[in-house]
Coordinates of C-alpha atoms and ligand atoms in Angstrom, one line a residue:
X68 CA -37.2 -12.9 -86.1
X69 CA -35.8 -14.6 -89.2
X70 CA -36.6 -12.9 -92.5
X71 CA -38.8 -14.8 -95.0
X72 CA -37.1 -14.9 -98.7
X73 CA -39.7 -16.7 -101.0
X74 CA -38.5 -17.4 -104.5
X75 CA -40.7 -18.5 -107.1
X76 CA -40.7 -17.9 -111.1
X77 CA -43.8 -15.3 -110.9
X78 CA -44.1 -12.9 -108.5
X79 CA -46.6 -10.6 -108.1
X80 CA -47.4 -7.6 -106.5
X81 CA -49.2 -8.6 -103.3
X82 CA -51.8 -6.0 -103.6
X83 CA -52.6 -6.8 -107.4
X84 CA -54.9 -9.3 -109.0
X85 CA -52.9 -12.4 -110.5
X86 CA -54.6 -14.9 -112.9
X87 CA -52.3 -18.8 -111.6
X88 CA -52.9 -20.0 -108.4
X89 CA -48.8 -19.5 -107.3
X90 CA -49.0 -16.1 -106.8
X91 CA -52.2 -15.6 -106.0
X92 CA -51.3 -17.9 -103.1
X93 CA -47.3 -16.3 -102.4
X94 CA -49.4 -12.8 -102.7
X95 CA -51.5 -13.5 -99.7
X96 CA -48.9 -15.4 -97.2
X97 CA -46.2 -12.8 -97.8
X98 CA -48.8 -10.0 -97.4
X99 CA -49.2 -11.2 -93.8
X100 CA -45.7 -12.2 -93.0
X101 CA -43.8 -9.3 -94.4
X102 CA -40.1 -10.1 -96.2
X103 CA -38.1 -10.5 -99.9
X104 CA -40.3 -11.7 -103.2
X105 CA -37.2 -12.7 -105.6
X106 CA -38.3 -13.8 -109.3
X107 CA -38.6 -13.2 -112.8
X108 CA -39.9 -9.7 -113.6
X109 CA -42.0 -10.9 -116.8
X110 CA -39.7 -8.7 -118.6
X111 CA -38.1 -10.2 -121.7
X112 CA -34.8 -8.6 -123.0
X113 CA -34.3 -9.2 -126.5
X114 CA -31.3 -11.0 -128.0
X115 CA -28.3 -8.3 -128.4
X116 CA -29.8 -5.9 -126.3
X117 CA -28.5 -4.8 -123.1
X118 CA -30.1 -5.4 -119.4
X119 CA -30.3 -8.9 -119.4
X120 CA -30.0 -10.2 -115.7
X121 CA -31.0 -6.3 -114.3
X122 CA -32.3 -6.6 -110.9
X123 CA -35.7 -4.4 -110.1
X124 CA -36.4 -3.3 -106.5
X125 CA -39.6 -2.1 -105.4
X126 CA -41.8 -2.0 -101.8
X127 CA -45.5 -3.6 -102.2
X128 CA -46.6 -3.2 -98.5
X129 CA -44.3 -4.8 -96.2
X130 CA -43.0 -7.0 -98.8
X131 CA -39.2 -6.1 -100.7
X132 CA -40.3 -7.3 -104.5
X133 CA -36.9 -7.9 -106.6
X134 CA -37.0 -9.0 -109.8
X135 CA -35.0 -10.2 -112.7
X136 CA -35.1 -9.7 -116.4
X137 CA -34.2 -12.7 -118.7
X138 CA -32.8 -12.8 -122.2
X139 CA -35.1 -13.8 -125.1
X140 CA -33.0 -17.3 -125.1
X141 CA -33.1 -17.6 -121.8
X142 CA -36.8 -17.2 -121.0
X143 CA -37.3 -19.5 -124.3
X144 CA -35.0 -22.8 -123.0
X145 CA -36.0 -22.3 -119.3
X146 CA -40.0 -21.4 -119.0
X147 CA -40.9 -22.1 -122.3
X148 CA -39.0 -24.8 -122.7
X149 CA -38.1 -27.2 -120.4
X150 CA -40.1 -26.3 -117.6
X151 CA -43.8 -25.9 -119.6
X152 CA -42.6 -28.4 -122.2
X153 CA -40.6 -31.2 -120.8
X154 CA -41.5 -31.1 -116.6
X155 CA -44.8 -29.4 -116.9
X156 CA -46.8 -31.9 -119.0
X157 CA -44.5 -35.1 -117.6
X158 CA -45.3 -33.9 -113.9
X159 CA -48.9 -33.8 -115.7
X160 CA -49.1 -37.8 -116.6
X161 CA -48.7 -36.3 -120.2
X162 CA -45.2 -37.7 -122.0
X163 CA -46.9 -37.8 -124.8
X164 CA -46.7 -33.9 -124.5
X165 CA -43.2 -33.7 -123.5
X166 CA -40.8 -32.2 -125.2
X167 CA -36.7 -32.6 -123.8
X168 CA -35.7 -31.0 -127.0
X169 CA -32.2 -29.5 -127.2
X170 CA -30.9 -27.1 -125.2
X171 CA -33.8 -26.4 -122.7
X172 CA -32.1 -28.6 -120.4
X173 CA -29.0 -26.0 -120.5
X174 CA -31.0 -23.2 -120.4
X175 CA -32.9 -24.3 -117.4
X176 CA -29.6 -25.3 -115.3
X177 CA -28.3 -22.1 -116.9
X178 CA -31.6 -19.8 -115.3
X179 CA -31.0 -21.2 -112.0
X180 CA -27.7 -21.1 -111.5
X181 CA -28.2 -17.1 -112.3
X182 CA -31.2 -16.8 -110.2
X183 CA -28.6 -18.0 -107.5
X184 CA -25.8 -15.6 -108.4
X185 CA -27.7 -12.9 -107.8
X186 CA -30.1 -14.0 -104.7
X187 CA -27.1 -14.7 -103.3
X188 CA -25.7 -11.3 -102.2
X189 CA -29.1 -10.7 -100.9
X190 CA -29.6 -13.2 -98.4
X191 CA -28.4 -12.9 -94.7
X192 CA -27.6 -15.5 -92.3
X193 CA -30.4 -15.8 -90.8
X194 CA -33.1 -16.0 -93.6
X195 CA -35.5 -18.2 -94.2
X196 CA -35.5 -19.3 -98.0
X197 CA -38.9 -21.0 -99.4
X198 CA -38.3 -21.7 -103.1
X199 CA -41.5 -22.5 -105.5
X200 CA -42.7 -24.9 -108.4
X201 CA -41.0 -26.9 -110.8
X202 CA -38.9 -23.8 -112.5
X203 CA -36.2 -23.7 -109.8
X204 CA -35.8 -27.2 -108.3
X205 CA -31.8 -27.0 -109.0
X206 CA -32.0 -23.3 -106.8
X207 CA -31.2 -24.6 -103.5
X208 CA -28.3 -26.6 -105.0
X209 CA -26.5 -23.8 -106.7
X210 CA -27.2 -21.9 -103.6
X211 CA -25.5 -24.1 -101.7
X212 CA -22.3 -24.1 -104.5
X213 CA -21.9 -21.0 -103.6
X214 CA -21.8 -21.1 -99.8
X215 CA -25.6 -20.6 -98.4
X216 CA -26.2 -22.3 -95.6
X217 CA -29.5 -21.1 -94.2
X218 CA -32.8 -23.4 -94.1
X219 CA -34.3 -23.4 -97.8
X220 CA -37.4 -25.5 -98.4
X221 CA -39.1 -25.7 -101.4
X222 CA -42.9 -26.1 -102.3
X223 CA -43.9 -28.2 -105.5
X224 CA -47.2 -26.9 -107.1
X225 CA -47.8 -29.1 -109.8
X226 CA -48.5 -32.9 -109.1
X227 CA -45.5 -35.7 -109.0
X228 CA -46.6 -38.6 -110.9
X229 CA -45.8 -42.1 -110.1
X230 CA -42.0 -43.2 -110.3
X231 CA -42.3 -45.1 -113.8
X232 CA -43.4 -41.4 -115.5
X233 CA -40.7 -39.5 -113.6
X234 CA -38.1 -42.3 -114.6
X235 CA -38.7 -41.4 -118.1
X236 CA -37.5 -37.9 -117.7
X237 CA -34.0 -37.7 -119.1
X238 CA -31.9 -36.8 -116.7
X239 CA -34.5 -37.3 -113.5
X240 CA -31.0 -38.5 -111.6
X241 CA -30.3 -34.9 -111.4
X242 CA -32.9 -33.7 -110.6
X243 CA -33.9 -36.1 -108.2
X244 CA -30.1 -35.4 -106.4
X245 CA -30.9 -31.8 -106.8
X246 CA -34.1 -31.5 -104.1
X247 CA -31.3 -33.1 -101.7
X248 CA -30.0 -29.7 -101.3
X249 CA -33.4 -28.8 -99.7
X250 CA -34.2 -29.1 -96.0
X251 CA -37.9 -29.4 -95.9
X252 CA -39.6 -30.5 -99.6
X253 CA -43.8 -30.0 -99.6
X254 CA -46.5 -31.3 -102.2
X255 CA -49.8 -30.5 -102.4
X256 CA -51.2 -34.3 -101.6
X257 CA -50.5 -37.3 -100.0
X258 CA -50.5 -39.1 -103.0
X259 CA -48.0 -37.2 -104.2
X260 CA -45.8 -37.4 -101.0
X261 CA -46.2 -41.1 -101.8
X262 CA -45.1 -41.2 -105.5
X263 CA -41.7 -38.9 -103.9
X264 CA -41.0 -41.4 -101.5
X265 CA -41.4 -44.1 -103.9
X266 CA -39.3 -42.8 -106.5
X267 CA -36.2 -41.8 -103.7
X268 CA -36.0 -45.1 -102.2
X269 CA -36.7 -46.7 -105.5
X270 CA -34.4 -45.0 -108.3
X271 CA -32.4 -42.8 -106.0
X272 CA -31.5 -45.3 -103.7
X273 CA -32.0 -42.9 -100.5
X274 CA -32.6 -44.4 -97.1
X275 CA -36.1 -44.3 -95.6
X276 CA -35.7 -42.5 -91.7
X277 CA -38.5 -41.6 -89.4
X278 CA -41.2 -38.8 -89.7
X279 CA -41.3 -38.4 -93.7
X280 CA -37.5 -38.0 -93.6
X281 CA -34.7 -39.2 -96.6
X282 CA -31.3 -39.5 -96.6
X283 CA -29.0 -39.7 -99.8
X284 CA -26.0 -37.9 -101.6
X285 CA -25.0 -37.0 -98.0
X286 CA -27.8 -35.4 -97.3
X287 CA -31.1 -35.5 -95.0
X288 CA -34.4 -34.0 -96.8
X289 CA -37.9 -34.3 -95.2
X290 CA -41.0 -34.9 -98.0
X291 CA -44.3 -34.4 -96.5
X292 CA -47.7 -33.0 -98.2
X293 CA -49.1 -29.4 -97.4
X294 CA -52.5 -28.9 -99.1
X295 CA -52.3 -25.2 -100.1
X296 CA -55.5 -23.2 -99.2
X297 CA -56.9 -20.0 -99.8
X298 CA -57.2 -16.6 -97.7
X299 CA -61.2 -17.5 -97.4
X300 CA -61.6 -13.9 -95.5
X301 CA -59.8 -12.2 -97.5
X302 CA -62.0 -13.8 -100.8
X303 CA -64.9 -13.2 -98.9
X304 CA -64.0 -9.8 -98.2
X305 CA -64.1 -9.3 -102.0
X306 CA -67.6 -10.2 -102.6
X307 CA -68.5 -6.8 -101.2
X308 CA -66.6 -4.9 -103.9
X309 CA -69.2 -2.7 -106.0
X310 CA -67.7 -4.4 -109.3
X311 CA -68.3 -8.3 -107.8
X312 CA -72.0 -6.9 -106.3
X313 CA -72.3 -5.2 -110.2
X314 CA -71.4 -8.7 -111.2
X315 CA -73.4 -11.0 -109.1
X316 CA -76.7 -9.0 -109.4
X317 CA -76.7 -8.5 -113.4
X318 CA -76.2 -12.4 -113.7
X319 CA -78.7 -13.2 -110.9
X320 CA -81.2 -11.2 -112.8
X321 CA -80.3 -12.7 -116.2
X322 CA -80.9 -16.0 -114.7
X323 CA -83.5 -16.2 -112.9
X324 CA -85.5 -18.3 -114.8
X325 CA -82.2 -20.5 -116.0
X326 CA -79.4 -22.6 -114.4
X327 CA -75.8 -20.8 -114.1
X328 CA -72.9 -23.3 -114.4
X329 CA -69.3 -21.8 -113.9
X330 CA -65.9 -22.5 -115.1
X331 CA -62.6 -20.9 -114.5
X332 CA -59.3 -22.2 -115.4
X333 CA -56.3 -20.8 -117.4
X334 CA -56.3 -22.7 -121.3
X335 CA -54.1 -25.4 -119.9
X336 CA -54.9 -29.2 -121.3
X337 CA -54.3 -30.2 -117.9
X338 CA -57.6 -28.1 -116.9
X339 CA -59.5 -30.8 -119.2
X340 CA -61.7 -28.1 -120.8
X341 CA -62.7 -30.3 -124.0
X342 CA -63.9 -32.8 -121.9
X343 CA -66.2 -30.6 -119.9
X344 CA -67.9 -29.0 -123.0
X345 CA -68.5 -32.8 -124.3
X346 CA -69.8 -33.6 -120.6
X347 CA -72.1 -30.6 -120.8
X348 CA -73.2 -31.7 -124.5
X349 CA -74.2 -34.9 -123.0
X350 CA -76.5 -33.0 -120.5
X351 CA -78.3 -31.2 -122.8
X352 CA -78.3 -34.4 -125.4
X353 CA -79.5 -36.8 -122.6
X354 CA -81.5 -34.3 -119.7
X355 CA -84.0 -32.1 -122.3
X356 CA -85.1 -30.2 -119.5
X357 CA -81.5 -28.2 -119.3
X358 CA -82.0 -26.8 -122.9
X359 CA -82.9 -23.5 -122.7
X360 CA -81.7 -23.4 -119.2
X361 CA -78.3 -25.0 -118.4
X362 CA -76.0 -22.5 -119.1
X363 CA -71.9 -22.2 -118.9
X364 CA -69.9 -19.2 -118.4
X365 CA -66.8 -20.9 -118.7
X366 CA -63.6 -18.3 -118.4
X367 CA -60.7 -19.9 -120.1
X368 CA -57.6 -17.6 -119.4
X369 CA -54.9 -17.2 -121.9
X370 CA -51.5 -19.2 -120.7
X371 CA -48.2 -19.7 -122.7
X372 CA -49.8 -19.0 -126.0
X373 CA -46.2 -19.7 -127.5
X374 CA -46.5 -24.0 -126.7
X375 CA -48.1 -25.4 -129.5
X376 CA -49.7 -27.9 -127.0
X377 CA -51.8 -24.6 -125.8
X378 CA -52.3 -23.6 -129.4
X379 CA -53.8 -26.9 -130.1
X380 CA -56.0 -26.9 -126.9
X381 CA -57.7 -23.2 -127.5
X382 CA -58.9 -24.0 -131.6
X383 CA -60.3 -27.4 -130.0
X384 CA -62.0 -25.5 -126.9
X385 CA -63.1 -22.8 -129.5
X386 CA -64.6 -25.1 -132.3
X387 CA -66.3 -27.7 -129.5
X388 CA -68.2 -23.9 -128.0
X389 CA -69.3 -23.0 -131.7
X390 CA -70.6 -26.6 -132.3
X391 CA -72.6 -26.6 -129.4
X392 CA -74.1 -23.6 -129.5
X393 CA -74.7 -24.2 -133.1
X394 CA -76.5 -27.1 -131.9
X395 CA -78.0 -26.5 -129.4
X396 CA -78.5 -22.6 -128.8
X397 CA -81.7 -20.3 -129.5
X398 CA -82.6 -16.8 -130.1
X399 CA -82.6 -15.9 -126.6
X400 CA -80.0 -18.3 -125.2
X401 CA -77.0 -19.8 -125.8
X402 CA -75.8 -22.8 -123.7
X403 CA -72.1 -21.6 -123.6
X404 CA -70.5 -18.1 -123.2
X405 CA -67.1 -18.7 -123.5
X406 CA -64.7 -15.7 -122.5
X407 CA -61.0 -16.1 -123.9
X408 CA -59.8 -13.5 -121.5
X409 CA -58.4 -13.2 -117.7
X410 CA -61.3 -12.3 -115.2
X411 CA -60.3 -9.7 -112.7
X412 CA -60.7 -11.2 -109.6
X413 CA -62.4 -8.6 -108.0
X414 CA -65.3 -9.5 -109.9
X415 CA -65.0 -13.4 -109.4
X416 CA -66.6 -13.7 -106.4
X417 CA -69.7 -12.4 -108.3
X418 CA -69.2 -14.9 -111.0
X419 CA -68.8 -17.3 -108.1
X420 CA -71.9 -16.0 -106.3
X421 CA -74.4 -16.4 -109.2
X422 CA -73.7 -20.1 -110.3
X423 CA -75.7 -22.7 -109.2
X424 CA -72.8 -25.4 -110.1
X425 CA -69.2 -24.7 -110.4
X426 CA -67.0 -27.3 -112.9
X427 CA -63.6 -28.2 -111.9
X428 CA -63.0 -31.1 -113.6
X429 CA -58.8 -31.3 -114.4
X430 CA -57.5 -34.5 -116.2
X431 CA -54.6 -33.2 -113.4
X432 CA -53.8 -30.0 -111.8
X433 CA -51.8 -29.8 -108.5
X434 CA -54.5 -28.3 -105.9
X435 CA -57.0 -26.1 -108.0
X436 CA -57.8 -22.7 -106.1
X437 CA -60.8 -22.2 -108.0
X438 CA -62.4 -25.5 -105.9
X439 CA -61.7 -23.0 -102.8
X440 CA -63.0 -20.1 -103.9
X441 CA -65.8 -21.4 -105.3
X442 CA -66.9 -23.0 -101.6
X443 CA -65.9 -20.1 -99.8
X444 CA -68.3 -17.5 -101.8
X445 CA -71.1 -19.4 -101.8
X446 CA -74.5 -17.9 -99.6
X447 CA -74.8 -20.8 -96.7
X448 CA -78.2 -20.3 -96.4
X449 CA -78.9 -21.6 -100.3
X450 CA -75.2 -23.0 -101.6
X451 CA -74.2 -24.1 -104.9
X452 CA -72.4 -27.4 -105.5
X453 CA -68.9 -28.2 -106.2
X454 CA -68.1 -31.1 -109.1
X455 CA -64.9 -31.4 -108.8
X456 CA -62.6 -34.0 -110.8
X457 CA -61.0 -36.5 -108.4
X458 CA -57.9 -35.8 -110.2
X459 CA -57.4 -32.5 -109.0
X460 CA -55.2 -32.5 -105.9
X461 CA -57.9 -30.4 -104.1
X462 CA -59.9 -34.0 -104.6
X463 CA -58.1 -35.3 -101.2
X464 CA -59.4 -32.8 -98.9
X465 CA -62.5 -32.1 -100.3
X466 CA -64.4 -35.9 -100.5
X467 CA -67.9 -33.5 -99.9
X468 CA -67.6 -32.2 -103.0
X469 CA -69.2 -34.3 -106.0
X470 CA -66.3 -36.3 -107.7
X471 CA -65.9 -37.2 -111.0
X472 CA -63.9 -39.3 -113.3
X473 CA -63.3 -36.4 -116.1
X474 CA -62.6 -39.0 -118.8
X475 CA -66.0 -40.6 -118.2
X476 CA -68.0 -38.0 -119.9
X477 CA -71.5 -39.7 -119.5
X478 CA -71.3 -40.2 -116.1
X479 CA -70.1 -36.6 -115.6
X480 CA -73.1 -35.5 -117.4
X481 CA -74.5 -37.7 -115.2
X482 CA -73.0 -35.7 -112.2
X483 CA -73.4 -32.4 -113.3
X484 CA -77.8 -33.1 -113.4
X485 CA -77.2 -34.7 -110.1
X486 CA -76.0 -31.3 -109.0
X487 CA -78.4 -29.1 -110.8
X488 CA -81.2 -31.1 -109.2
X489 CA -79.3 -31.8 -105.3
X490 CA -82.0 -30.8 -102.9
X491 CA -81.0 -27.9 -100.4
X492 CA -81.0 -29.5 -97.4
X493 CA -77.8 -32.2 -99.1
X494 CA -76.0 -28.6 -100.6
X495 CA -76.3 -27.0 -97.5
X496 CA -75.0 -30.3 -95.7
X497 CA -71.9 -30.9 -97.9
X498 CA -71.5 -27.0 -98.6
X499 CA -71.1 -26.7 -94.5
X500 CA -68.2 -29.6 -94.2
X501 CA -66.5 -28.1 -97.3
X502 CA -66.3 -24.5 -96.2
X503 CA -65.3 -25.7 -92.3
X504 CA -62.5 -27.7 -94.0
X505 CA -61.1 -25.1 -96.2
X506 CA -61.3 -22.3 -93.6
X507 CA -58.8 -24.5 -91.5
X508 CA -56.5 -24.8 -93.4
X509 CA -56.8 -21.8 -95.2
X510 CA -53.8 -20.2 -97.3
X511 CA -52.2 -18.8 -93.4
X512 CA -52.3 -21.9 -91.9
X513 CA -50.1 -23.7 -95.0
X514 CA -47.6 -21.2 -95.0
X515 CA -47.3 -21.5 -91.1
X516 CA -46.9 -24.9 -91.4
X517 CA -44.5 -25.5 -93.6
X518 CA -42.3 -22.5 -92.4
X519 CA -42.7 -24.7 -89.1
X520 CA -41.5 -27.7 -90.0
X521 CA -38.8 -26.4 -91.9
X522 CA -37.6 -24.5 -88.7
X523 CA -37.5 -27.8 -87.1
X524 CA -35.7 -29.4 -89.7
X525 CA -31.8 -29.8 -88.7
X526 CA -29.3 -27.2 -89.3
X527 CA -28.6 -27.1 -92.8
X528 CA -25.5 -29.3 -93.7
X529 CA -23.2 -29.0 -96.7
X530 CA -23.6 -31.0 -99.8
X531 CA -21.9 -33.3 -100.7
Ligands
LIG196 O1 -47.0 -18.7 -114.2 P1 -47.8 -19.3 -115.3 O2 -46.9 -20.1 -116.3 O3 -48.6 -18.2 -116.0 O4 -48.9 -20.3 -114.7 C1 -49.7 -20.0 -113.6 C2 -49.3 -20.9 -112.4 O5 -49.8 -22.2 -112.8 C3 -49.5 -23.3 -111.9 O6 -50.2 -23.2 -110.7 C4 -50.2 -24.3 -109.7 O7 -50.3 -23.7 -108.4 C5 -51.6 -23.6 -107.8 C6 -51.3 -23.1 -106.4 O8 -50.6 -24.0 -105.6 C7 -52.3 -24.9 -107.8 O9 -53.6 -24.8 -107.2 C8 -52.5 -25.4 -109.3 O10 -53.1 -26.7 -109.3 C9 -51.1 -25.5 -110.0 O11 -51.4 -25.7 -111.4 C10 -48.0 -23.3 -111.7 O12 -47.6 -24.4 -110.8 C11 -47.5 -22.0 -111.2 O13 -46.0 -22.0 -111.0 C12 -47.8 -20.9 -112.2 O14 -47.4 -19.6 -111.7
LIG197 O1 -59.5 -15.3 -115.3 C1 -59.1 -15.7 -114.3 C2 -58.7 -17.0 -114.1 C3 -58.1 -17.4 -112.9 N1 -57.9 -16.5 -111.9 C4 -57.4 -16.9 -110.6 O2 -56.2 -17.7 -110.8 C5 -56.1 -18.7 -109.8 C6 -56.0 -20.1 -110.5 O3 -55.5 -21.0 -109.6 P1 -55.7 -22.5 -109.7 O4 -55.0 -23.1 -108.5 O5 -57.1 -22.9 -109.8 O6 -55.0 -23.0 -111.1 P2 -53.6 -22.6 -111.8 O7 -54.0 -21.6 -112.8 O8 -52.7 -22.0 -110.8 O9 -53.1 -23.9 -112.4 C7 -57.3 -18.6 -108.9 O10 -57.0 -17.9 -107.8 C8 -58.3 -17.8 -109.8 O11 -59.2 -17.1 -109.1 C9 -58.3 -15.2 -112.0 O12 -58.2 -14.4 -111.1 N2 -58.9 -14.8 -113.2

């Protein structure tokens, strides 16, 4: 059998907790198929110092982990830089964010070509190569520069907007010709799969073929959506860890009498936390029966601290909490208890457990894990309800959920009372669909999915 080799920017150890969705997702598939984890180590070598580009091996299970260190400049043009400041917020319908400044371009190209140099003497003939997120789109191509001709697909997280954002990327030619090197190329949605097709045909000019295939630059590629899921037994299995039962008991006791809304997200603008707080204002402003009840637990882990964007977004986030719990909070309760810290998730499921409501509301955001894991913990016998932004990728699978336009903040307050007040018999209805649908196609079934397609994807042919 052919060896999985999944390359992504973070990697994690399969057995450990991970805050980001990518690795909590890589953790699980590899930790059932077994093979190599290539990436960055999170280790950052200062300028002048010695050990930049030192490989680290280690075993986590039945999965080889081999990492990379990166120079200070590196790490600072390629993550920092362009991909969190020029692709991340344009793949995020955000130019206004986006930042092509100098020299991340070169610094990105620069990354992946020596992600390549050294993956390279790795790999054997017969591997199976599945390369992740917007970081290393060029990978496959210098891969192939330098002779590999195995099967390499390559999984996009984040969302693709429609062809007149991408077109205002400078230098989207290049990166457009680059995912030609790629046999098999997956997004998270439909919609997505439509905005790639669009903008191939469109601005690259590629032909059109049967069953979601392209062909340009001398090359066939096949685009199609994969919805990544969640490893619901896995999740579930964690409820019954004594810190998640610690969890979910305290805060069932401490509300008993109130109504537990949850929020988890990393600080990211695209998670549309300001907007949530103002929505949740509104509720208490406009439904005065969820004053002295309503209350938020909203978790907002720390995420490239070093982008001013995310700078910006946590003294927003921070000054919003304070003004409404000014506002609105009393001696014995406050309407938002904000956490500025990563939750282990070993406890989330507790978290999960105990809220009546759960608030995913993106302006954007790829898939959204937290939807699934929220759904998957609940008690079917008396389940919470899901609003969920329909801008969040996980919006196409899960229509059960309630769906709301983030921007529209009074009819999100609007949504959110609908939820505190849904009678059981409609959770337990919409909770049951939900759960069915995320169970089959849980986190296993993606990865066996797209490793199948890619295997029937033609023999990989030299680029052009
Ligand atoms: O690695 P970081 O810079 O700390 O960021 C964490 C991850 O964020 C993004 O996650 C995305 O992938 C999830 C799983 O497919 C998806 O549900 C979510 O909507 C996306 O935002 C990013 O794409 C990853 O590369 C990062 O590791
Ligand atoms: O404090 C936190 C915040 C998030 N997560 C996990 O990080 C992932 C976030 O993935 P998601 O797809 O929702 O968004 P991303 O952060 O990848 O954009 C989920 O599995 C969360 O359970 C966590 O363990 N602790």
């Amino acid at each position: 059998m052919s060896r999985l080799v999944v390359i992504s920017n973070r990697v994690g150890d399969p057995r450990k907790v991970a805050a980001g969705g990518l690795a909590v997702a890589l953790g699980d598939a590899l930790a059932t198929s077994g093979g190599l984890w290539f990436g960055w180590s999170g280790k950052i070598v200062e300028d002048g110092a010695t050990g930049e580009g030192e490989l680290h091996q280690q075993r986590a299970g039945n999965v080889e982990l081999v990492t990379i260190d990166l120079s200070r400049e590196d790490h600072d043009t390629y993550y920092t830089g362009y991909s969190n400041q020029a692709l991340w917020p344009a793949f995020h319908y955000r130019l206004d964010l986006a930042d092509f400044g100098s020299g991340f371009f070169a610094g990105y190209q620069r990354v992946n070509r020596l992600f390549a140099r050294k993956l390279a003497p790795l790999l054997r003939d017969d591997d199976v190569i599945w390369v992740h997120d917007y970081h290393l789109i060029p990978l496959a191509s210098e891969l192939r520069s330098l002779g590999c001709r195995q099967r390499i697909g390559f999984f996009l997280h984040i969302p693709l907007p429609p062809p007149p954002i991408l077109a205002a990327i400078p230098g989207h030619e290049w990166l457009m010709r680059s995912f030609f090197a790629y046999d098999l190329v997956g997004l998270q949605t439909n919609e997505d799969a439509d905005h790639f097709g669009r903008f191939l045909v469109g601005e690259a000019h590629a032909e059109r073929l049967a069953d979601g295939r392209f062909s340009a630059y001398g090359r066939t590629m096949r685009a199609q959506a994969f919805p990544i899921g969640i490893d619901v037994d896995e999740f579930q299995g964690l409820a019954e860890s004594p810190e998640s039962r610690e969890t979910e008991t305290t805060l069932k006791q401490q509300y008993a009498h109130r109504r537990l809304l949850v929020g988890i997200d990393r600080l990211d603008y695209s998670k549309g936390l300001p907007r949530r707080l103002r929505a949740f204002r509104e509720l208490l402003a406009n439904y005065p029966e969820t004053r002295n009840s309503a209350t938020l637990i909203q978790v907002a882990s720390p995420t490239r601290e070093s982008v001013d964007a995310y700078a910006d977004i946590r003294h927003e986030l921070e000054s919003l909490a304070g003004e409404i719990n000014g506002a609105y909070g009393e001696l014995d309760w406050m309407p938002i208890r904000y956490m500025h810290r990563t939750w282990a998730r070993k406890r989330l499921p507790g978290l999960y457990r105990a809220a009546k409501v759960a608030l995913v509301t993106p302006l954007r955001d790829g898939m959204n894990l937290v939807a699934k894991e929220y759904v998957a913990m609940q008690d079917e016998t008396d389940p919470g309800v899901l609003v969920l932004s329909r801008f969040a990728g996980a919006a196409e699978q899960m229509r059960e959920a309630l769906l709301v336009n983030p921007y529209d903040i009074p009819a999100t307050a609007q949504t959110i009372q609908r939820a505190l007040q849904m009678p059981l018999a409609e959770r337990r209805e919409r909770h049951a669909v939900l759960l069915k649908r995320i169970r089959e196609y849980d986190v296993h079934a993606w990865r066996k999915d797209f490793l199948g397609v890619l295997a029937e994807t033609a023999e990989a042919a030299p680029v052009t």
